[in-house]
Amino acid sequence: MRVDPFYVTNLVGSLDQAQANQQQLTAELSSGVSINSLSQNPTGSGENVLLLNQIQQDDSFTQSASLVTGQLQVADSALGSVVTQLTSAISLATSANNGTLNPSDVKSVGNQISGILNEVTALANTDYQGQYIFAGGQTSTAPFSTSTSNSPAVTSYSGDESVNYLESPNGQKIQLNLPGNQVFLGSKTNSVFGALNALIADYSSGTVDTAQAVSDTEALGTALNYVSQQRVTIDNSITQITASSDAVTNVQLQLTTAHTDLMQADIPTVSTQLSLCEPQQTALEDVIAQLNSSQNSLFSTVQA
């Protein structure tokens, strides 16, 4: 019997393909993964890399957002406490300015405001995970200290004016900090520490220069309003990060679903295909065995 050489070649190729298909399906069935090599599915492998990179970028943003949100919340809480302390100082100063307190009571007001100055200084030196949040870029050193060598005393700032930002996946830049000199020193008309130190000096002797004390009290009121305005920046940043994090979380869910759909093997379908592949391979092997038994020289040559 003469066998067409093209038939023999196709037969051998079909057997090789059947064996390769069986190996691939067996690997998918055992691993549960539909793509086990680049050569198996170049397009799918490329899409897998893109999906994993995007998921990794979103994970990185989510982790950073969680960290900086904690820092912003601490900053917001600190500024809220500063507002409370300054409100108390204004109330004390107003009582000392009305001319009804005796010198001892006036000095007591000065001492209480001095205590408030210490509280505000501690708040201005608030740290988060070992980093001073109102120090600009100089986060390893407490930014504020007060020298009492002069009267009024002088509170100085040792940080810098660096402002940090977090960029969201959509390119939005979110401010993460407020330099302390901007918040607590401002200009001459809205300096928290300037007004507090001036009031302490106003009441230190027990005798009040009413005009000066009233002016310094008004300056503290201006400083209080300024701190409240600065706090809005922090609140806005928290809102922006929360919105961006929620958006990224939704995108992550979509990407994870897409990645699962891409990579996860369809077990029922693979099982069915494998069950069909095995008889096909057996049939090819039977045909080859029959041709081989006929000692067809052409087939023997091709097989060799």
PDB file of N, CA and C in Angstrom, residues 1-2 18 37 53 66 105 132 136 140 154-155 160 173 175 185 187 213 228 238 241 244 246 259 269 273 281 292:
ATOM      1  N   MET A   1       0.855  -1.200   0.000  1.00  0.00           N
ATOM      2  CA  MET A   1       0.000   0.000   0.000  1.00  0.00           C
ATOM      3  C   MET A   1       0.884   1.240   0.000  1.00  0.00           C
ATOM      4  N   ARG A   2       0.584   2.156  -0.937  1.00  0.00           N
ATOM      5  CA  ARG A   2       1.353   3.388  -1.035  1.00  0.00           C
ATOM      6  C   ARG A   2       0.633   4.492  -0.257  1.00  0.00           C
ATOM      7  N   ALA A  18      -2.235  17.419  19.107  1.00  0.00           N
ATOM      8  CA  ALA A  18      -3.142  16.826  20.088  1.00  0.00           C
ATOM      9  C   ALA A  18      -2.439  16.637  21.422  1.00  0.00           C
ATOM     10  N   SER A  37       2.112  30.419  30.115  1.00  0.00           N
ATOM     11  CA  SER A  37       3.353  30.848  29.472  1.00  0.00           C
ATOM     12  C   SER A  37       3.044  31.941  28.461  1.00  0.00           C
ATOM     13  N   ASN A  53       0.230  45.754  36.619  1.00  0.00           N
ATOM     14  CA  ASN A  53       0.891  47.051  36.858  1.00  0.00           C
ATOM     15  C   ASN A  53      -0.103  48.088  37.380  1.00  0.00           C
ATOM     16  N   SER A  66      -3.846  56.050  52.914  1.00  0.00           N
ATOM     17  CA  SER A  66      -4.175  55.676  54.293  1.00  0.00           C
ATOM     18  C   SER A  66      -3.215  56.327  55.277  1.00  0.00           C
ATOM     19  N   ASP A 105      -5.901  89.544  90.143  1.00  0.00           N
ATOM     20  CA  ASP A 105      -6.702  88.805  89.160  1.00  0.00           C
ATOM     21  C   ASP A 105      -6.167  89.014  87.743  1.00  0.00           C
ATOM     22  N   TYR A 132       7.231  65.654  62.888  1.00  0.00           N
ATOM     23  CA  TYR A 132       6.512  66.869  63.277  1.00  0.00           C
ATOM     24  C   TYR A 132       5.738  67.402  62.083  1.00  0.00           C
ATOM     25  N   GLY A 136       7.096  71.767  58.135  1.00  0.00           N
ATOM     26  CA  GLY A 136       7.483  71.810  56.723  1.00  0.00           C
ATOM     27  C   GLY A 136       8.248  70.548  56.367  1.00  0.00           C
ATOM     28  N   SER A 140      12.048  66.229  61.606  1.00  0.00           N
ATOM     29  CA  SER A 140      12.703  65.515  62.714  1.00  0.00           C
ATOM     30  C   SER A 140      12.948  66.409  63.924  1.00  0.00           C
ATOM     31  N   VAL A 154       9.334  85.924  72.709  1.00  0.00           N
ATOM     32  CA  VAL A 154       9.330  85.685  71.259  1.00  0.00           C
ATOM     33  C   VAL A 154       9.316  84.182  70.992  1.00  0.00           C
ATOM     34  N   THR A 155       8.355  83.746  70.219  1.00  0.00           N
ATOM     35  CA  THR A 155       8.278  82.341  69.793  1.00  0.00           C
ATOM     36  C   THR A 155       8.833  82.244  68.380  1.00  0.00           C
ATOM     37  N   ASP A 160      10.774  74.756  57.944  1.00  0.00           N
ATOM     38  CA  ASP A 160      10.863  75.478  56.673  1.00  0.00           C
ATOM     39  C   ASP A 160       9.480  75.590  56.057  1.00  0.00           C
ATOM     40  N   LYS A 173      -3.462  66.798  42.367  1.00  0.00           N
ATOM     41  CA  LYS A 173      -2.463  67.037  43.410  1.00  0.00           C
ATOM     42  C   LYS A 173      -3.169  67.483  44.681  1.00  0.00           C
ATOM     43  N   GLN A 175      -2.809  68.618  48.658  1.00  0.00           N
ATOM     44  CA  GLN A 175      -1.872  69.169  49.637  1.00  0.00           C
ATOM     45  C   GLN A 175      -1.929  68.369  50.924  1.00  0.00           C
ATOM     46  N   LEU A 185       2.453  81.847  62.814  1.00  0.00           N
ATOM     47  CA  LEU A 185       3.125  83.146  62.848  1.00  0.00           C
ATOM     48  C   LEU A 185       2.504  84.121  61.858  1.00  0.00           C
ATOM     49  N   SER A 187       1.467  86.829  59.438  1.00  0.00           N
ATOM     50  CA  SER A 187       2.052  88.165  59.374  1.00  0.00           C
ATOM     51  C   SER A 187       1.894  88.826  60.742  1.00  0.00           C
ATOM     52  N   ALA A 213      -4.025  96.418  75.450  1.00  0.00           N
ATOM     53  CA  ALA A 213      -4.554  95.073  75.678  1.00  0.00           C
ATOM     54  C   ALA A 213      -5.720  94.771  74.739  1.00  0.00           C
ATOM     55  N   SER A 228      -8.490  79.190  61.624  1.00  0.00           N
ATOM     56  CA  SER A 228      -9.692  78.495  61.139  1.00  0.00           C
ATOM     57  C   SER A 228      -9.691  78.395  59.621  1.00  0.00           C
ATOM     58  N   ILE A 238      -8.496  66.165  53.209  1.00  0.00           N
ATOM     59  CA  ILE A 238      -9.070  64.904  53.700  1.00  0.00           C
ATOM     60  C   ILE A 238     -10.223  64.469  52.803  1.00  0.00           C
ATOM     61  N   ILE A 241      -8.808  63.207  49.407  1.00  0.00           N
ATOM     62  CA  ILE A 241      -8.174  61.889  49.512  1.00  0.00           C
ATOM     63  C   ILE A 241      -9.228  60.798  49.681  1.00  0.00           C
ATOM     64  N   SER A 244     -10.797  60.250  46.294  1.00  0.00           N
ATOM     65  CA  SER A 244      -9.864  59.566  45.391  1.00  0.00           C
ATOM     66  C   SER A 244      -9.689  58.104  45.793  1.00  0.00           C
ATOM     67  N   ASP A 246     -11.861  56.215  47.361  1.00  0.00           N
ATOM     68  CA  ASP A 246     -13.080  55.486  47.001  1.00  0.00           C
ATOM     69  C   ASP A 246     -13.096  55.166  45.509  1.00  0.00           C
ATOM     70  N   HIS A 259      -8.836  40.763  35.795  1.00  0.00           N
ATOM     71  CA  HIS A 259      -7.649  39.896  35.885  1.00  0.00           C
ATOM     72  C   HIS A 259      -8.062  38.461  36.194  1.00  0.00           C
ATOM     73  N   THR A 269     -15.304  23.814  31.120  1.00  0.00           N
ATOM     74  CA  THR A 269     -14.969  23.798  29.689  1.00  0.00           C
ATOM     75  C   THR A 269     -13.671  23.058  29.438  1.00  0.00           C
ATOM     76  N   GLN A 273     -13.083  19.777  27.122  1.00  0.00           N
ATOM     77  CA  GLN A 273     -12.105  19.766  26.036  1.00  0.00           C
ATOM     78  C   GLN A 273     -11.076  18.660  26.228  1.00  0.00           C
ATOM     79  N   GLN A 281      -6.496  11.838  20.446  1.00  0.00           N
ATOM     80  CA  GLN A 281      -5.100  11.410  20.466  1.00  0.00           C
ATOM     81  C   GLN A 281      -4.991   9.897  20.342  1.00  0.00           C
ATOM     82  N   ASN A 292       2.363   1.803  10.845  1.00  0.00           N
ATOM     83  CA  ASN A 292       3.678   1.314  11.228  1.00  0.00           C
ATOM     84  C   ASN A 292       3.760  -0.198  11.079  1.00  0.00           C
TER      85      ASN A 292
END
